[in-house]
Tab-separated table of C-alpha atoms in Angstrom:
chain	number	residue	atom	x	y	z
A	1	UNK	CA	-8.050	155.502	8.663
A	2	UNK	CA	-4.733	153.979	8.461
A	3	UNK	CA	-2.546	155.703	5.993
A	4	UNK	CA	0.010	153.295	3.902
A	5	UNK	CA	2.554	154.294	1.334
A	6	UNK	CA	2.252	153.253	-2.114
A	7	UNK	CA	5.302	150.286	-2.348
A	8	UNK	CA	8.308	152.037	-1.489
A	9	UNK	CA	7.450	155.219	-3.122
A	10	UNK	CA	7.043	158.369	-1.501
A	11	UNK	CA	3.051	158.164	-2.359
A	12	UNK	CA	0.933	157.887	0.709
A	13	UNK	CA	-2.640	156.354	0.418
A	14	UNK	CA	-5.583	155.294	2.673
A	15	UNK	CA	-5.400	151.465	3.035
A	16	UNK	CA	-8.931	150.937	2.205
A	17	UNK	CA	-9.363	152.051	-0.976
A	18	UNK	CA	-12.569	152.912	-2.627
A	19	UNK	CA	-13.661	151.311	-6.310
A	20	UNK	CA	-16.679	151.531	-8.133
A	21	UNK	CA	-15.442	148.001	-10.763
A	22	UNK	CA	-18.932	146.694	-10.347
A	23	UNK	CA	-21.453	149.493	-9.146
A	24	UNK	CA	-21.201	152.751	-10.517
A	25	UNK	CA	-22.969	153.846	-13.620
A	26	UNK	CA	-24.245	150.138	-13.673
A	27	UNK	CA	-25.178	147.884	-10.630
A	28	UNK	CA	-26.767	150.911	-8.367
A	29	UNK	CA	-27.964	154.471	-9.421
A	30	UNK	CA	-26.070	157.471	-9.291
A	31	UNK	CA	-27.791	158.937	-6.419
A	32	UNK	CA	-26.724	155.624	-4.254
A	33	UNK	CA	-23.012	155.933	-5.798
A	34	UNK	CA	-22.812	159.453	-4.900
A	35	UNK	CA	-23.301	158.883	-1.446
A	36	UNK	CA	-21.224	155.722	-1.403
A	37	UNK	CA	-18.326	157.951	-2.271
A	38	UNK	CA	-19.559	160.782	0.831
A	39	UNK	CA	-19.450	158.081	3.307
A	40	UNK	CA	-16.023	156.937	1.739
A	41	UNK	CA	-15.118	161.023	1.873
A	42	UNK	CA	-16.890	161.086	5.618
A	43	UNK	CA	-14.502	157.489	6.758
A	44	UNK	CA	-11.388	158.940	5.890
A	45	UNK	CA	-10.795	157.123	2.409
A	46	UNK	CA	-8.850	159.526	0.560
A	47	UNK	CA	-7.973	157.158	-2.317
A	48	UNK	CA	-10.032	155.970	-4.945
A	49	UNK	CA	-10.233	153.337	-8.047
A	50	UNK	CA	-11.689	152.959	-11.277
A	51	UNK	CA	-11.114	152.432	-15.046
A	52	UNK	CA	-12.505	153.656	-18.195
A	53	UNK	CA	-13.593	149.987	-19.115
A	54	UNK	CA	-16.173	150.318	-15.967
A	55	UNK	CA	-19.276	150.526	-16.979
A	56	UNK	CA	-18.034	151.750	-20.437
A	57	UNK	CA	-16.788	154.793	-19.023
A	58	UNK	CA	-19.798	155.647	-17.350
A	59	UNK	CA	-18.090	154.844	-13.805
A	60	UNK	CA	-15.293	157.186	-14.375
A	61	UNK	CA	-17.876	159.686	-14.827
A	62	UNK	CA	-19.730	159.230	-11.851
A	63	UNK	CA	-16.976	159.217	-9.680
A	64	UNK	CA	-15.670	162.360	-11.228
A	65	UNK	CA	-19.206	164.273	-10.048
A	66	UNK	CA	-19.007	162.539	-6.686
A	67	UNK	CA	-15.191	164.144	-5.915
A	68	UNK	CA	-16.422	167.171	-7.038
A	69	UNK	CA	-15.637	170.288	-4.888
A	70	UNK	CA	-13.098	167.886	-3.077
A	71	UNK	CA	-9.622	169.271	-2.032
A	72	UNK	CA	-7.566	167.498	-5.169
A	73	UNK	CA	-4.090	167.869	-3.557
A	74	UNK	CA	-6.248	165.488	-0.932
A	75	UNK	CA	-7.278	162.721	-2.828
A	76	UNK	CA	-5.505	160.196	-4.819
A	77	UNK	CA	-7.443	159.027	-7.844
A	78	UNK	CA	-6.419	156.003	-9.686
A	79	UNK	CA	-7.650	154.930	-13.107
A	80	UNK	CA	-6.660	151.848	-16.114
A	81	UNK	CA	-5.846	151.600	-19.447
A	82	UNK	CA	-6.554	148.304	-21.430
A	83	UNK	CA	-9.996	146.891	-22.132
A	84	UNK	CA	-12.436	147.932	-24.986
A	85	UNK	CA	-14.579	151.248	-24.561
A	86	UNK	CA	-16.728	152.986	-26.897
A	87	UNK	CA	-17.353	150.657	-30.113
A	88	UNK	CA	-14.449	148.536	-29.437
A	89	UNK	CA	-12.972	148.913	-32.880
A	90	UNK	CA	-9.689	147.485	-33.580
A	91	UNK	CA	-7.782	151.020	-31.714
A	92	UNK	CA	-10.007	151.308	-29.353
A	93	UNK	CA	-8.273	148.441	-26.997
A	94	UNK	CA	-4.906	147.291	-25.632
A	95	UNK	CA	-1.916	149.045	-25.014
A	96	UNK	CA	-0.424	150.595	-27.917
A	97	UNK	CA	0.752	154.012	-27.942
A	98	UNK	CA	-2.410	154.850	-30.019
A	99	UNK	CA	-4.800	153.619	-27.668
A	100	UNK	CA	-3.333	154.829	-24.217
A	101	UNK	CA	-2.595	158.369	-25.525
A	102	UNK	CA	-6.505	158.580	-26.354
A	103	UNK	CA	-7.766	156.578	-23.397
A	104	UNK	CA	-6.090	159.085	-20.885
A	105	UNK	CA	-7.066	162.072	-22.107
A	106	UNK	CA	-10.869	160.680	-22.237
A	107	UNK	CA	-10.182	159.497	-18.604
A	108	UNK	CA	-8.985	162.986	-17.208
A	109	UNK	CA	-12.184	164.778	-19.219
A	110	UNK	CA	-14.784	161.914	-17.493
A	111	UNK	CA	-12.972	162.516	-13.382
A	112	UNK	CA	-13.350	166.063	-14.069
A	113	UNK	CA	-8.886	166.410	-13.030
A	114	UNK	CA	-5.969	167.325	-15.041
A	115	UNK	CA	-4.307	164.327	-13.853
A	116	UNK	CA	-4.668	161.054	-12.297
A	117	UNK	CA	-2.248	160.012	-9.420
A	118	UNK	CA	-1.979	156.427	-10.871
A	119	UNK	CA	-2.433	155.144	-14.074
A	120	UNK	CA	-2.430	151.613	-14.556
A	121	UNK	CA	-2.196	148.978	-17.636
A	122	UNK	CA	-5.075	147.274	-17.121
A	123	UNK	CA	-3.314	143.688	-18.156
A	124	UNK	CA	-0.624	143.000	-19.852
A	125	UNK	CA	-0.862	143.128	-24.255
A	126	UNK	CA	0.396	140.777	-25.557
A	127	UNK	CA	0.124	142.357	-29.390
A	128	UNK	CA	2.356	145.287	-28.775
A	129	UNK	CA	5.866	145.902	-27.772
A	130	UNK	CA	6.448	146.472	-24.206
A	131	UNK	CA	8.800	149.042	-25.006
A	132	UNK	CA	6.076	150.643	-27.187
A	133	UNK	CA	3.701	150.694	-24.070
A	134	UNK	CA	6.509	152.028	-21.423
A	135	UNK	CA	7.463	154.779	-23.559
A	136	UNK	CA	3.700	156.076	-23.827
A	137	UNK	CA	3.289	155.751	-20.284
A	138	UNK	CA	6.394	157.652	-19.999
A	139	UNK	CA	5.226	160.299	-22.174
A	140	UNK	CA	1.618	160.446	-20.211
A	141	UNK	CA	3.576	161.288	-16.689
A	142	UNK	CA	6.207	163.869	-18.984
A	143	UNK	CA	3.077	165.351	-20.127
A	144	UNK	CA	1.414	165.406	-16.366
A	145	UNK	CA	-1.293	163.461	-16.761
A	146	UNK	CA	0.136	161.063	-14.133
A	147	UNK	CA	2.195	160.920	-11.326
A	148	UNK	CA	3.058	157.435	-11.243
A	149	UNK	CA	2.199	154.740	-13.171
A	150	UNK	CA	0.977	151.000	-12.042
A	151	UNK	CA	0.358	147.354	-13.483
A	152	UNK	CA	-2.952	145.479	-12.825
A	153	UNK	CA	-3.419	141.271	-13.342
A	154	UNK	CA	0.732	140.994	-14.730
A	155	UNK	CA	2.284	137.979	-13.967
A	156	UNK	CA	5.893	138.236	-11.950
A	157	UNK	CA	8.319	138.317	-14.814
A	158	UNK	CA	6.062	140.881	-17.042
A	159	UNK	CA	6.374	143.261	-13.857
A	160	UNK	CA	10.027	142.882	-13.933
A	161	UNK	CA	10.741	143.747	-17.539
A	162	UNK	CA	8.312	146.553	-17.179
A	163	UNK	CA	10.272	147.776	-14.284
A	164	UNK	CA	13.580	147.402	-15.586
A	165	UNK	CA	12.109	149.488	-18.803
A	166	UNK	CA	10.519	152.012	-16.275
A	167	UNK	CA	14.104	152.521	-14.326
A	168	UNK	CA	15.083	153.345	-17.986
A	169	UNK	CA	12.499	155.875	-19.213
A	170	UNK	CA	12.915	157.215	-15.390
A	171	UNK	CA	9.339	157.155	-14.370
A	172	UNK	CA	8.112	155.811	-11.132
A	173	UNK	CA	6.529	152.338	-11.789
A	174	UNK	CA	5.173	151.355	-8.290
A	175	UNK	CA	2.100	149.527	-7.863
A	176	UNK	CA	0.715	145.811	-8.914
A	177	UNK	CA	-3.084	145.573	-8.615
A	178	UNK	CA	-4.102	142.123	-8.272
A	179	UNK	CA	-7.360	139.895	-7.368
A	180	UNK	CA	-6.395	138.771	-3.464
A	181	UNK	CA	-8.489	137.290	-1.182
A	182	UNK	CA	-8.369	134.628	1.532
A	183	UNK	CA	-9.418	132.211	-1.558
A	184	UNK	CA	-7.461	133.688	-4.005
A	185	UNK	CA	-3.875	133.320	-3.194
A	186	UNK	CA	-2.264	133.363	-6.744
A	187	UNK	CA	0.015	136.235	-5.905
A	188	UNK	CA	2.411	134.681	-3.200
A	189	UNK	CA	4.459	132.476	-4.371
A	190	UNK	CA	5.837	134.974	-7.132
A	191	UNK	CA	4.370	138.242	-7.505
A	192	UNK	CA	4.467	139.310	-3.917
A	193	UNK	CA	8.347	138.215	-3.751
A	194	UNK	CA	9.421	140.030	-6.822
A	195	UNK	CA	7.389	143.796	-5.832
A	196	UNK	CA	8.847	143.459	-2.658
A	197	UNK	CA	12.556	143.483	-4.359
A	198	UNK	CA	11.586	146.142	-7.094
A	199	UNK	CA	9.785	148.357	-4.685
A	200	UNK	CA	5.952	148.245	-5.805
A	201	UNK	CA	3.192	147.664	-3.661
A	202	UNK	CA	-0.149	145.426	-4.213
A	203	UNK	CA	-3.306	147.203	-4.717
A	204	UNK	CA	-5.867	144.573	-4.071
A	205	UNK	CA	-9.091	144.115	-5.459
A	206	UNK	CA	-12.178	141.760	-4.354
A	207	UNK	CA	-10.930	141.211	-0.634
A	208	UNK	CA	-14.102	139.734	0.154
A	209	UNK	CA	-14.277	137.831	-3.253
A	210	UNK	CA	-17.748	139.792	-4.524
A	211	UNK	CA	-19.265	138.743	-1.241
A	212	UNK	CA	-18.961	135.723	-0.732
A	213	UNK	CA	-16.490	135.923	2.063
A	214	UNK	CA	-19.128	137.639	4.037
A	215	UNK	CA	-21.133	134.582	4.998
A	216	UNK	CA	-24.201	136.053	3.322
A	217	UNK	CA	-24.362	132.957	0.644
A	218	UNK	CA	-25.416	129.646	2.510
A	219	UNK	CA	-24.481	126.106	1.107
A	220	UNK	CA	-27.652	124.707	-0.410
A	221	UNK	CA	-29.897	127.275	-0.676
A	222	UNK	CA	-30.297	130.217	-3.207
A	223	UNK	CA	-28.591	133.023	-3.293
A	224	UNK	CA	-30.481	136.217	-1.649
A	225	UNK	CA	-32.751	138.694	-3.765
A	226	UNK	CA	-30.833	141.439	-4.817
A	227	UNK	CA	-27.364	140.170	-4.139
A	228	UNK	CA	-24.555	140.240	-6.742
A	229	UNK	CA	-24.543	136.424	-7.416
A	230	UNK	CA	-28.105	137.092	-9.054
A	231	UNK	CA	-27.161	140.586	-10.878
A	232	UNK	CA	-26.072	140.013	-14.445
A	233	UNK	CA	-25.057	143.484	-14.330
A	234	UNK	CA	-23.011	143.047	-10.589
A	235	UNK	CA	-20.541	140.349	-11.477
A	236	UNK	CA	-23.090	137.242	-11.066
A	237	UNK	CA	-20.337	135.211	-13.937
A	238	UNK	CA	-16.986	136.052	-12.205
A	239	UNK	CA	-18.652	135.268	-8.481
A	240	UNK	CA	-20.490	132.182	-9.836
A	241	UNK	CA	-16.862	130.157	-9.411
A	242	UNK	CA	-17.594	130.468	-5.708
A	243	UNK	CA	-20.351	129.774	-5.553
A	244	UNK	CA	-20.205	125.963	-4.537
A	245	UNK	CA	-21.388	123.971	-1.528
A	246	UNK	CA	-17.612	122.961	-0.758
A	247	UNK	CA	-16.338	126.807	-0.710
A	248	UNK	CA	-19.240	128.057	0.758
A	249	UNK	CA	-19.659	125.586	3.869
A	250	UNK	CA	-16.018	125.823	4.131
A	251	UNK	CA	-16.140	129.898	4.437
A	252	UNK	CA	-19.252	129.350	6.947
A	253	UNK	CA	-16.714	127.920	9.070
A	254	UNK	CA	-14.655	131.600	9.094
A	255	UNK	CA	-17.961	133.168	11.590
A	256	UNK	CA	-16.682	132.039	14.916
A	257	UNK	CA	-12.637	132.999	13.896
A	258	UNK	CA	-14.445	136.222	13.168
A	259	UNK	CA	-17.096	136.247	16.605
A	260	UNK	CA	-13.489	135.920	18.091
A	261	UNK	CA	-11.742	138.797	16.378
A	262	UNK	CA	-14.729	140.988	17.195
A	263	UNK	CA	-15.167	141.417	13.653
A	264	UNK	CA	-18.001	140.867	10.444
A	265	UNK	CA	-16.814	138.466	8.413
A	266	UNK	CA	-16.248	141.303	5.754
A	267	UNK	CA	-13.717	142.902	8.148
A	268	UNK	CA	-12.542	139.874	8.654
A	269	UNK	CA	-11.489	139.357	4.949
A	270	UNK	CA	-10.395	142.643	4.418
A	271	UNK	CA	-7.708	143.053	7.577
A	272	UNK	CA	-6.594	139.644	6.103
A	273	UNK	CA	-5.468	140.746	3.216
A	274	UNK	CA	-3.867	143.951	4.838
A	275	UNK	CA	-1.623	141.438	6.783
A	276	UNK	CA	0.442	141.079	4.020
A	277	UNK	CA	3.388	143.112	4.442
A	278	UNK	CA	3.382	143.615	0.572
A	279	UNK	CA	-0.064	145.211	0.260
A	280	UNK	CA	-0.488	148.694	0.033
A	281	UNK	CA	-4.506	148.714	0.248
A	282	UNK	CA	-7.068	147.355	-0.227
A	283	UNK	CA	-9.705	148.179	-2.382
A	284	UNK	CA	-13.696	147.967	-1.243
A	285	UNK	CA	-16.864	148.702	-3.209
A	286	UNK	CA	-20.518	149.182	-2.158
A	287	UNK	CA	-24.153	149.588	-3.119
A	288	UNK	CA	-25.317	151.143	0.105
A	289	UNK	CA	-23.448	153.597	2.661
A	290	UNK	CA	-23.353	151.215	4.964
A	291	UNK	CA	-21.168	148.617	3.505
A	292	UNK	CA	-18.753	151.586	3.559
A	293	UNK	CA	-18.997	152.000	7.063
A	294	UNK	CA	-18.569	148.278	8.213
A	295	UNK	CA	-15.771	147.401	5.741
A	296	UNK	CA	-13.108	150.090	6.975
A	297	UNK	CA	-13.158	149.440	10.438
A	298	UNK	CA	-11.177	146.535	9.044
A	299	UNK	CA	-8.085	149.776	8.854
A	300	UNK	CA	-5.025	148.956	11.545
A	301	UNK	CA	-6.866	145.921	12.771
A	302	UNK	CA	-3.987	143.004	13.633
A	303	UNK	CA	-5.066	139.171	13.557
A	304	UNK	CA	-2.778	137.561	15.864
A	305	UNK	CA	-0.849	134.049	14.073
A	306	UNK	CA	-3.432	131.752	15.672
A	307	UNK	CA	-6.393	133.700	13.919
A	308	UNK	CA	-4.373	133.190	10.733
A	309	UNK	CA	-3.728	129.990	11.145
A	310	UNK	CA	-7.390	129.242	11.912
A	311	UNK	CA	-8.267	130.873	8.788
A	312	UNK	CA	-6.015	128.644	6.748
A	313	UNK	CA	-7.093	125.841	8.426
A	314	UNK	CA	-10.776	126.767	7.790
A	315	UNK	CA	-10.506	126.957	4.207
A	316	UNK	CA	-8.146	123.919	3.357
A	317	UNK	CA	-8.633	122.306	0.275
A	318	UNK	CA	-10.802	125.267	-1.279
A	319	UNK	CA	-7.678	127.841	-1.414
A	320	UNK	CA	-6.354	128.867	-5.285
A	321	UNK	CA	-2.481	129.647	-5.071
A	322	UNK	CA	-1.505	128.850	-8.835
A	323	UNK	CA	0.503	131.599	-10.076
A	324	UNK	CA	-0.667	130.630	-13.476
A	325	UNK	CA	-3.901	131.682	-12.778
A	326	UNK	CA	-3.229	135.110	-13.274
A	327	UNK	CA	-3.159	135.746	-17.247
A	328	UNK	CA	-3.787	138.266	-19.737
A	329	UNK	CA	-5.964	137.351	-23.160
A	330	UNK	CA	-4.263	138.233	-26.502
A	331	UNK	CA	-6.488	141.228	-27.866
A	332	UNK	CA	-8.260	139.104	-30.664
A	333	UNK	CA	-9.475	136.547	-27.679
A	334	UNK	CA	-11.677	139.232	-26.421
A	335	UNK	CA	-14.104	138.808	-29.163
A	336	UNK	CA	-13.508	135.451	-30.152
């Protein structure tokens, strides 16, 4: 397993990450999760992601009985703060001091750990003062809860008056965790630049875009049994945007670039993502062992510029870069 540091901080973590977004405590059963995170333990992955939104908390609780017994001081476990949990009342969402001060001590009791390495803001709220929400996270690292603290879905100028805030308050902001994938390029034309001057590092989730950069879903026919474009419960709404003949005959056309490489198309996608300089990890999730086990072999592999290029030139006309895809709702649009 290749081991990356965390943006310029002193951090060090695997570069496949594990997450359990989609799986545990919902898509598979705990038994299957469980030894999802042993063949994680078993691969070398020594960091791993969820939030207490997952499965309504029920993912942070799995994951806490799956590490364990583990060596703490060995594993980094990373964890968010934003979306509704519990009954979703009007405190029980968003980033207020209220709300995070109450979400991470809930967090730390479902892992099972006195503290989390990384504690992220889930997205960006826009109902309460960004100085409000520094100085709590602040107060959660003071307090030991976390060691650093980290910024999932925030657009390039919310990072950088959260960082200039952080340098304040003197705590370590050093992480962005966004969507990235050879489709979804939103970050590059202004996240990637401005983490790269402040010093954080991209966390990436859905490298292989919930699947469907594996090849597995063929233009014109149905989706398999069993896979997460039929699961209500697996992501079938946020994959579903995919799932068109133009994307998916042009991501067909990604199996000989990968033949080449010597790769699955699923290692494929992931060493493409760990190409960019930028990105830290990159975070995979799994129903079965196995997906474990093919997906990190993806670790230290290099695609040459003519791969690359290939790539791009595979998926023309079906690639997302607007940076002003990436956006936060407003509290109240979350049950509108």
């Amino acid at each position: 397993m290749e081991i990356r540091n965390l943006g310029a901080s002193g951090l060090k973590i695997s570069a496949i990450s594990y997450g359990n977004w989609l799986t545990h405590g919902s898509q598979v059963e705990e038994d299957a999760a469980l030894a999802c995170v042993r063949q994680a333990l078993d691969e070398g992955i020594t960091t791993f992601d969820t939030a207490d939104v997952y499965a309504n908390t029920a993912a942070e609780t799995v994951l806490g009985k799956a590490l364990a017994g583990e060596r703490r001081a060995g594993l980094e476990i990373f964890t968010k703060v934003f979306w509704p949990t519990g009954p979703g009342k009007h405190n029980d969402h968003g980033l207020s001091r209220k709300h995070i001060m109450e979400s991470i001590d809930g967090s730390l009791q479902r892992l099972g750990t006195d503290y989390v390495d990384l504690y992220q803001a889930h997205r960006y709220d826009h109902e309460t003062p960004l100085e409000e929400t520094m100085e709590a996270f602040a107060d959660v690292v003071r307090a030991g809860k976390a060691l650093y603290i980290g910024v999932s879905e925030w657009r390039a100028e919310e990072i950088r008056a959260a960082h200039g805030l952080a340098r304040e308050l003197r705590v370590p902001l050093v992480s962005s965790q966004p969507q990235y994938n050879m489709l979804w390029r939103v970050i590059e034309s202004e996240v990637v630049p401005t983490c790269e001057e402040l010093g954080l590092g991209q966390v990436v989730w859905s490298p292989i875009a919930q699947g469907v950069l594996t090849g597995k879903y063929v233009p014109g026919q149905a989706p398999p049994v069993g896979s997460r474009a039929t699961d209500e419960k697996g992501g079938d709404q946020m994959i579903s945007r995919w799932m068109k003949d133009d994307v998916l005959t042009r991501v067909q056309k990604l199996k000989p670039i990968a033949d080449e490489a010597g790769l699955s198309m699923a290692q494929l996608a992931v060493a493409w993502t760990l190409q960019n300089p930028n990105v830290s990890s990159a975070i995979i999730g799994a129903s079965r062992p196995e997906q474990v086990t093919d997906n990190v072999k993806a670790a230290g592999v290099k695609l040459d510029d003519a791969a690359l290029a290939a790539i791009d030139e595979a998926l023309e006309g079906v690639i997302e870069r607007d940076p002003a895809k990436t956006q936060s709702p407003r509290r109240s649009e979350m049950f509108a």
